[in-house]
Coordinates of C-alpha atoms in Angstrom, one line a residue:
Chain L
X1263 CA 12.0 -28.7 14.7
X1264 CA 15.5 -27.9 13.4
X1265 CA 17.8 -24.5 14.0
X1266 CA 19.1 -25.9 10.4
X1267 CA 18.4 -23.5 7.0
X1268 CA 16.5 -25.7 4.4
X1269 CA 17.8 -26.2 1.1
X1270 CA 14.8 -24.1 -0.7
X1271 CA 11.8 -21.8 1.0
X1272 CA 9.0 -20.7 -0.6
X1273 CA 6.6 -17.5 0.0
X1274 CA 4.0 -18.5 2.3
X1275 CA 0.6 -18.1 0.2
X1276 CA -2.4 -16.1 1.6
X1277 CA -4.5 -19.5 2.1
X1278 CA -3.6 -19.9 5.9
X1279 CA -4.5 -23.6 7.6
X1280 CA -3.0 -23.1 11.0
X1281 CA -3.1 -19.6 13.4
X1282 CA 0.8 -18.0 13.8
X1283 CA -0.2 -17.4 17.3
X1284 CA -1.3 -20.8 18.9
X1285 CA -0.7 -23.1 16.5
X1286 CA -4.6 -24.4 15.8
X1287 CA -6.5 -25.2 13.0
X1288 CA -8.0 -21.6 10.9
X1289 CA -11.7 -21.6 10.4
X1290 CA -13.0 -18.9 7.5
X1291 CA -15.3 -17.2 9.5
X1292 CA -17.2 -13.5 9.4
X1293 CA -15.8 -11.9 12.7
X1294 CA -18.7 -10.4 15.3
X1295 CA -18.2 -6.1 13.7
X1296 CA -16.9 -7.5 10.7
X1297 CA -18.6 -8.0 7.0
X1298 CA -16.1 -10.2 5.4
X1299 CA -14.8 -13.8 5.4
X1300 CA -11.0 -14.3 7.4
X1301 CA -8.9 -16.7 8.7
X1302 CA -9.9 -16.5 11.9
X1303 CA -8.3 -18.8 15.2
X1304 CA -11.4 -19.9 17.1
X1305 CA -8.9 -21.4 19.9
X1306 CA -6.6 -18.0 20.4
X1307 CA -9.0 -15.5 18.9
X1308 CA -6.9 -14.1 16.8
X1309 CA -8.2 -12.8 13.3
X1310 CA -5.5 -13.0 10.7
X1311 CA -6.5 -10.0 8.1
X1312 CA -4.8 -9.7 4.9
X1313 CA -4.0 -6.6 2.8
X1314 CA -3.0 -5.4 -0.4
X1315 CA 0.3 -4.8 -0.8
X1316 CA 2.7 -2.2 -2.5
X1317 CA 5.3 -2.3 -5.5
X1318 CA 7.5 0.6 -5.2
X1319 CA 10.3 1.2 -8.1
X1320 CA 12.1 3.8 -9.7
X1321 CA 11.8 5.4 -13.6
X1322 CA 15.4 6.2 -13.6
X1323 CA 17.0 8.3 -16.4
X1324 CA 20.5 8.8 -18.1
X1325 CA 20.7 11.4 -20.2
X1326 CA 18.2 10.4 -22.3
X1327 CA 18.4 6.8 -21.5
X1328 CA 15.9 4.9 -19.5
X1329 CA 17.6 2.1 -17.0
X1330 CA 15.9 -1.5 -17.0
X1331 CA 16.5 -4.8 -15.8
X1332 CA 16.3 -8.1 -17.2
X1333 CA 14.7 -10.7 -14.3
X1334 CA 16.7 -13.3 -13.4
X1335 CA 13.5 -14.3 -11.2
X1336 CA 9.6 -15.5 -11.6
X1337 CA 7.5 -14.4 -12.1
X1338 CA 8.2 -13.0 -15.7
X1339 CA 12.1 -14.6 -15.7
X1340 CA 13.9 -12.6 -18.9
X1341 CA 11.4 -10.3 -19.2
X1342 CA 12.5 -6.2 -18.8
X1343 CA 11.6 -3.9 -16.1
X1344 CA 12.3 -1.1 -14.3
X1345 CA 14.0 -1.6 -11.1
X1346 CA 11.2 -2.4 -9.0
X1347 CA 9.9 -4.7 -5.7
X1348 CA 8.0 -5.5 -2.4
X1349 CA 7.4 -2.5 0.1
X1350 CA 9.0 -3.1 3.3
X1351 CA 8.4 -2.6 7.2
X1352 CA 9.5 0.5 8.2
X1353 CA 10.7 1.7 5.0
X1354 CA 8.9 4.9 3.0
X1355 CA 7.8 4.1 -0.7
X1356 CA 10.6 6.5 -1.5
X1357 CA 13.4 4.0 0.0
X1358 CA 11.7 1.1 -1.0
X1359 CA 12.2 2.3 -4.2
X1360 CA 15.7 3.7 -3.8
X1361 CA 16.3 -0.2 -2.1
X1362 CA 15.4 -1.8 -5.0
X1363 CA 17.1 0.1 -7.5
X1364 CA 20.0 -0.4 -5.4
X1365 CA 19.3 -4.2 -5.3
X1366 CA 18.5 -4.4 -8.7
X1367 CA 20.1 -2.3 -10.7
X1368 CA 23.1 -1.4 -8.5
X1369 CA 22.9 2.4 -9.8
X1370 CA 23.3 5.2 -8.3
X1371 CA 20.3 7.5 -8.6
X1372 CA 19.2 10.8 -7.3
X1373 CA 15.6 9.8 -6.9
X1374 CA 12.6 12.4 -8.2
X1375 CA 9.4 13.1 -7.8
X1376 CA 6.4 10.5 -7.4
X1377 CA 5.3 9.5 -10.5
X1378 CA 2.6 6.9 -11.3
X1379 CA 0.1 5.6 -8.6
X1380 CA -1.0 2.5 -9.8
X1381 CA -3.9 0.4 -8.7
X1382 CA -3.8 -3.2 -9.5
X1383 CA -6.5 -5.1 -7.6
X1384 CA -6.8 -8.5 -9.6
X1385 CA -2.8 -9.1 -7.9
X1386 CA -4.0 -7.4 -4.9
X1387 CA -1.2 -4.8 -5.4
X1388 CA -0.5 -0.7 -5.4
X1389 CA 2.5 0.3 -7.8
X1390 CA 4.7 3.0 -7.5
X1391 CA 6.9 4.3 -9.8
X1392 CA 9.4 7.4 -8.8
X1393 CA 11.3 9.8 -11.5
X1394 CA 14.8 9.7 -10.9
X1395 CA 18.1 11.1 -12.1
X1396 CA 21.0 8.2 -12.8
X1397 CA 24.8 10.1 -11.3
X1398 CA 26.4 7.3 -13.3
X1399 CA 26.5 5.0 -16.4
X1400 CA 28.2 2.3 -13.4
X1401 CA 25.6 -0.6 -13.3
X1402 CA 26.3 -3.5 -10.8
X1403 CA 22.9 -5.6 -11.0
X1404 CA 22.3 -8.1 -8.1
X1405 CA 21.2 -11.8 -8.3
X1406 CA 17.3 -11.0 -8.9
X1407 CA 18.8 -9.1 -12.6
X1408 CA 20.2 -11.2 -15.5
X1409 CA 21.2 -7.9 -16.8
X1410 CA 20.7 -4.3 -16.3
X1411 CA 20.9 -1.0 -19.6
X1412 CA 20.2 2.1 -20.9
X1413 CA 17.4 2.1 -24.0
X1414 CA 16.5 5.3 -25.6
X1415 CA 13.4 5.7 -26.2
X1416 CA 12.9 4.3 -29.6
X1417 CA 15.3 1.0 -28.6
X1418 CA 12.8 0.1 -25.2
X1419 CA 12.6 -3.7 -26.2
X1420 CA 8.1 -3.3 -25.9
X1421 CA 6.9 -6.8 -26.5
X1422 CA 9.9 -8.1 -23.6
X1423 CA 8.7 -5.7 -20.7
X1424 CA 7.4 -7.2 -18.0
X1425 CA 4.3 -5.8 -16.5
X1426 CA 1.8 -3.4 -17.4
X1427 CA 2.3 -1.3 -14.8
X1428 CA 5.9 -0.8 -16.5
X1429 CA 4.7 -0.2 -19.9
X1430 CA 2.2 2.4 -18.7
X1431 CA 4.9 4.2 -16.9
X1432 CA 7.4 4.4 -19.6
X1433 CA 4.0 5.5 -22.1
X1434 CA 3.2 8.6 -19.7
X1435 CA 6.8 9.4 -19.6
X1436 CA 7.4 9.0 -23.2
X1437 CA 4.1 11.5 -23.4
X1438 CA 5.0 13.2 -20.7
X1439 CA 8.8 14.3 -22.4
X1440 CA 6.7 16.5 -25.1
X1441 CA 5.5 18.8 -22.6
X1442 CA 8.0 18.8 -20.2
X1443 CA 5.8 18.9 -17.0
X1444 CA 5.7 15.5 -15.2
X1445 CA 2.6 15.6 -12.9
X1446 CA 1.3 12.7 -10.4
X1447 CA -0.3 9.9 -12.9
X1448 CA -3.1 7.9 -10.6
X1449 CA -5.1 4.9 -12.4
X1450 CA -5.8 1.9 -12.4
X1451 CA -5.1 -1.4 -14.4
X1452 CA -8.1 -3.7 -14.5
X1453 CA -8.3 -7.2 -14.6
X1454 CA -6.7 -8.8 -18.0
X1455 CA -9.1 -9.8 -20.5
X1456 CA -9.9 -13.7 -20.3
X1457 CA -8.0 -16.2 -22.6
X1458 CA -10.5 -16.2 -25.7
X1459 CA -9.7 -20.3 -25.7
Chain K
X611 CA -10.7 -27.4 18.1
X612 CA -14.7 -26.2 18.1
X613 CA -16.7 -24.7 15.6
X614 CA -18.0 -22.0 18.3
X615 CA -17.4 -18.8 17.5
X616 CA -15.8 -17.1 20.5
X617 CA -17.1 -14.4 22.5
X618 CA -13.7 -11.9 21.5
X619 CA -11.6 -11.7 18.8
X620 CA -8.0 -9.9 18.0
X621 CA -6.4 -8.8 15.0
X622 CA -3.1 -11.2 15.2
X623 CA 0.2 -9.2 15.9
X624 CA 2.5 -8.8 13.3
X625 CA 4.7 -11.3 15.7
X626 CA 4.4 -15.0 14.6
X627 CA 5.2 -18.0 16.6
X628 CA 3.7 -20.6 13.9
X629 CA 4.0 -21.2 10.8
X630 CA 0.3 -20.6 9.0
X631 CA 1.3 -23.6 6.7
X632 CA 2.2 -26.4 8.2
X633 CA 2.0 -25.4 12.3
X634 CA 5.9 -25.6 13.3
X635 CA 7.1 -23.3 15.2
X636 CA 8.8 -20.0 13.6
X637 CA 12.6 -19.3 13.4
X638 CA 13.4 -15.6 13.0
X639 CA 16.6 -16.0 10.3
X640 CA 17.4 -14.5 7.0
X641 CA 16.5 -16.9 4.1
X642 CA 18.7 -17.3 1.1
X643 CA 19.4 -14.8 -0.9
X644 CA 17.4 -12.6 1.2
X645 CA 19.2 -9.7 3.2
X646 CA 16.8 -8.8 6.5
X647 CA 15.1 -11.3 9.1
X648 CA 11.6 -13.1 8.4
X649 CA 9.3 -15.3 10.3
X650 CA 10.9 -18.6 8.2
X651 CA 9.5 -22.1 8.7
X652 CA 12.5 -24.3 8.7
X653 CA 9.8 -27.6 8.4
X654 CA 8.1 -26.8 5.9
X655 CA 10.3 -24.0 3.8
X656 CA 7.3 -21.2 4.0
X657 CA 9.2 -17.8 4.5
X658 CA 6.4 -15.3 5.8
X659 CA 7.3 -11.8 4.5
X660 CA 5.4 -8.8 6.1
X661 CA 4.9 -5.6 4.4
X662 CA 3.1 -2.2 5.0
X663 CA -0.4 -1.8 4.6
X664 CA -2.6 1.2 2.9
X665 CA -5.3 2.7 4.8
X666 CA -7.5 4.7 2.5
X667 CA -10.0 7.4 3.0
X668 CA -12.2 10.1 1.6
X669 CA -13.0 13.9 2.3
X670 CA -16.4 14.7 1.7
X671 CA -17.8 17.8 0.9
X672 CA -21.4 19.0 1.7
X673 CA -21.7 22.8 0.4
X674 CA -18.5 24.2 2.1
X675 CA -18.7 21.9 4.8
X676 CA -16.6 18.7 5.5
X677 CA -18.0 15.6 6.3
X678 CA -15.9 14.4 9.9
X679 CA -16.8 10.5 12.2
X680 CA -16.4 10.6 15.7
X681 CA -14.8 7.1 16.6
X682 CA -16.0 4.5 18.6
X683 CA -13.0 2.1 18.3
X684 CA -9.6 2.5 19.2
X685 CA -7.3 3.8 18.8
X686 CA -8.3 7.4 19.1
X687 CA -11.1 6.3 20.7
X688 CA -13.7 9.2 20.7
X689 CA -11.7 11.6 18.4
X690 CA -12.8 12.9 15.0
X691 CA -11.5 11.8 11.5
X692 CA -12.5 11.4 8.5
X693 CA -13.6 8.1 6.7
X694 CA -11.0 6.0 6.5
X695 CA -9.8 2.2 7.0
X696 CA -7.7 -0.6 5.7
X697 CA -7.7 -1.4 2.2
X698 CA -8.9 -4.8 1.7
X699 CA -7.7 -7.6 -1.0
X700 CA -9.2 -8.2 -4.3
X701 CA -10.1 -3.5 -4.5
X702 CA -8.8 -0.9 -5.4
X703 CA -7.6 2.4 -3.0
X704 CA -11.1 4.2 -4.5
X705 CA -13.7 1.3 -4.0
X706 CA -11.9 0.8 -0.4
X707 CA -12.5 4.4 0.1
X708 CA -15.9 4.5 -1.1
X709 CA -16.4 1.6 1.0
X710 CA -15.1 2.8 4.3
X711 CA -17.2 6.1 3.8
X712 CA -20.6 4.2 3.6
X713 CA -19.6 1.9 6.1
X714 CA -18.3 4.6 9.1
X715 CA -20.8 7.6 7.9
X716 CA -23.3 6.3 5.5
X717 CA -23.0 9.0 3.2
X718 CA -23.9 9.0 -0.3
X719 CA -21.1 10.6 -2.1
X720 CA -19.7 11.1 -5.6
X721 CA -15.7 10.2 -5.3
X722 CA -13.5 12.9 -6.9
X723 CA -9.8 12.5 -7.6
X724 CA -7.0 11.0 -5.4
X725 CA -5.5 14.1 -3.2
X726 CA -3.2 12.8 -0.7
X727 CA -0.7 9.8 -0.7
X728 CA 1.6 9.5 2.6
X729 CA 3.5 7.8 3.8
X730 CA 4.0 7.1 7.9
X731 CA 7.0 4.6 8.3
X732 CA 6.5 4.2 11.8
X733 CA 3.4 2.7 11.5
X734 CA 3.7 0.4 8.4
X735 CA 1.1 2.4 6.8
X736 CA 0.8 4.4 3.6
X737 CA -2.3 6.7 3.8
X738 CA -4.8 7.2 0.7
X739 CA -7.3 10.6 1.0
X740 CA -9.8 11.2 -2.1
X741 CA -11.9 14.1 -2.3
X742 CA -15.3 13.5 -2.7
X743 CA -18.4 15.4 -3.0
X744 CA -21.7 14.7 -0.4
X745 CA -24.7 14.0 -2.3
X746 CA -27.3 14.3 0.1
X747 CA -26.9 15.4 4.4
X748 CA -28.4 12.0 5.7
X749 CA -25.8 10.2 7.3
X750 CA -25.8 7.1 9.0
X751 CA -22.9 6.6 10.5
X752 CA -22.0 2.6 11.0
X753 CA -20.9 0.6 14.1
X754 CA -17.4 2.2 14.2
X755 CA -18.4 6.1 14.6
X756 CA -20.2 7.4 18.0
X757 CA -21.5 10.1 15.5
X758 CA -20.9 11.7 11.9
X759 CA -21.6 15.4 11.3
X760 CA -20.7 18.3 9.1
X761 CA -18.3 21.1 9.7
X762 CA -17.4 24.5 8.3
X763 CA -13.5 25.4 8.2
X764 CA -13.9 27.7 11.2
X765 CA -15.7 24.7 13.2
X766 CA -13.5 21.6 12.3
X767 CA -11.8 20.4 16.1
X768 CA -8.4 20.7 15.1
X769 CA -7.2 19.7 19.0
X770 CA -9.8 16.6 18.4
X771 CA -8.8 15.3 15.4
X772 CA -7.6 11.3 15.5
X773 CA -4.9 11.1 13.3
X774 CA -1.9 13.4 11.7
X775 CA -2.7 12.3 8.0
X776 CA -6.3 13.2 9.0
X777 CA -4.8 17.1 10.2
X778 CA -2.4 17.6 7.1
X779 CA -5.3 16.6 4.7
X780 CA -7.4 18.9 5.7
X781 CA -4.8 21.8 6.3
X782 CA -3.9 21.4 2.5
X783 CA -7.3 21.6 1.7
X784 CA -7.9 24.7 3.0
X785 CA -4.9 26.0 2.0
X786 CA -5.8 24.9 -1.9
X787 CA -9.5 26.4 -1.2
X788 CA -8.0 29.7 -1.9
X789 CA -6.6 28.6 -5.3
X790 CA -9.0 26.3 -6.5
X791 CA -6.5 24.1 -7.6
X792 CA -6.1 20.1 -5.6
X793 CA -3.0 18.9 -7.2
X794 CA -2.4 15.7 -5.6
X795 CA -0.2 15.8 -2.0
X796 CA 2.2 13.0 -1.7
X797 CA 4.7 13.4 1.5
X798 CA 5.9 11.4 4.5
X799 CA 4.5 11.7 8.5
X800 CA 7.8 11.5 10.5
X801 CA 8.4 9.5 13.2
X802 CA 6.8 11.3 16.1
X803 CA 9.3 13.2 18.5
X804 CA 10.1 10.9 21.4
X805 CA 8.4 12.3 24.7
X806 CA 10.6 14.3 26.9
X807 CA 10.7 12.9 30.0

């Protein structure tokens, strides 16, 4: 061991080979009550379950400008989206998603209504995307943003967004806009088509 | 190591002393251009981020009655809910749901649409409920319920019930019976009051 930082880290992956409470060797193994395969410690005991996790962002609006960010990070480096990330521990979707806009974007935003609810099981993921007001045109984006702007609706840059869950959220809006009324879209985004190669 | 299973199991903490990659122990530091603590392996690089996870449920609906378990795990241990659990990787929040009904009550149902996201900080958690209707009154209710039976409004045991999302689902269900309209919910479970004593 060393109390020294590393040059690089890396996310751990979900494949787990050693138990983060003793120390042993994993073993994929269908608990006794259980139905499923885990990583389960057959020293400790301990049964290491994994979970889907949650996106939260923000759909925030100038006028009638829509605020994305250019990634300055993988996956999907100089691609657009809206200001969007990981859920945190102890934080409400609402503040993740204020967090990240403030990471991201560096905008001030009075944040809406929720927005989109988005299921996307093939990444293991929920999305969600909040409406929100921008106070100011200021923009200070952080180190995961290359950039961060205002599009109007006919300028958003469609073929460089990022993810679908973006793209769907900026077409109910765009819809949405018509009729004025903004309800609670919930759907999901199935696994992409396979590479006809 | 063996290959036995053990006699117990325990779903490991959210507290890790090893790293699930390589076995080192765990330093508790901020990584680079990070801005809160992890679990970070300074041997191998891994940085093991934590997040909340989504527990999603249904409401059934046989006639005008609702579909309630009686638990036979903790926590809550002998209180009523309704079916609910942890999401698990690779589904979605309405297959999970489906899932957890058949597996705690055994009942056929016909899922409806998503009616309440929240979202309770204090327990990592963000809480799914669809509405669902009952398609038949067998039940067989799985390892994890003591028993699963229907109840009319004026019978559900309010000072029973296991859970606060489980209580504020059902209140604005009655409360939209008298509209016929089930919007979809979406608010936050504060932090409980601390007890005074």
């Amino acid at each position: 061991m060393t109390s020294q930082a590393l040059p690089f880290y890396f996310p751990a992956p979900r494949a787990q080979k050693f138990c983060s409470q003793c120390g042993s060797a994993i073993t994929r193994r269908i608990p006794p009550d259980d139905n499923r395969l885990r990583d389960v410690c057959d020293q400790c005991g301990a049964v290491h379950y994994q979970n889907p996790r949650n996106v939260v962002g923000v759909l925030p609006i100038w006028e009638d400008k829509i605020l994305l960010c250019r990634r300055a990070i993988e996956p999907r480096y100089n691609k657009w989206t809206l200001p969007a990330g990981f859920m945190e521990l102890g934080e409400t979707t609402a503040q993740g998603a204020m967090r990240e806009t403030q990471e991201e974007a560096g905008a001030q935003i009075e944040l809406g209504p929720l927005y989109t609810v988005i299921d996307v099981p093939h990444a293991e993921q929920v999305h969600f995307f909040y409406l929100a007001k921008v106070l100011s045109a200021d923009l200070f984006p952080g180190p995961e943003s290359l950039e961060a702007a205002f599009f109007s609706p006919g300028e958003i840059p469609w073929p460089e967004l990022a993810f679908r869950t973006v793209i769907t959220t900026l077409e109910h809006y765009l819809n949405d806009k018509k009729t004025g009324r903004f309800p609670i879209h919930h759907y999901d985004i199935p696994l992409p088509l396979p590479d006809p190669a």
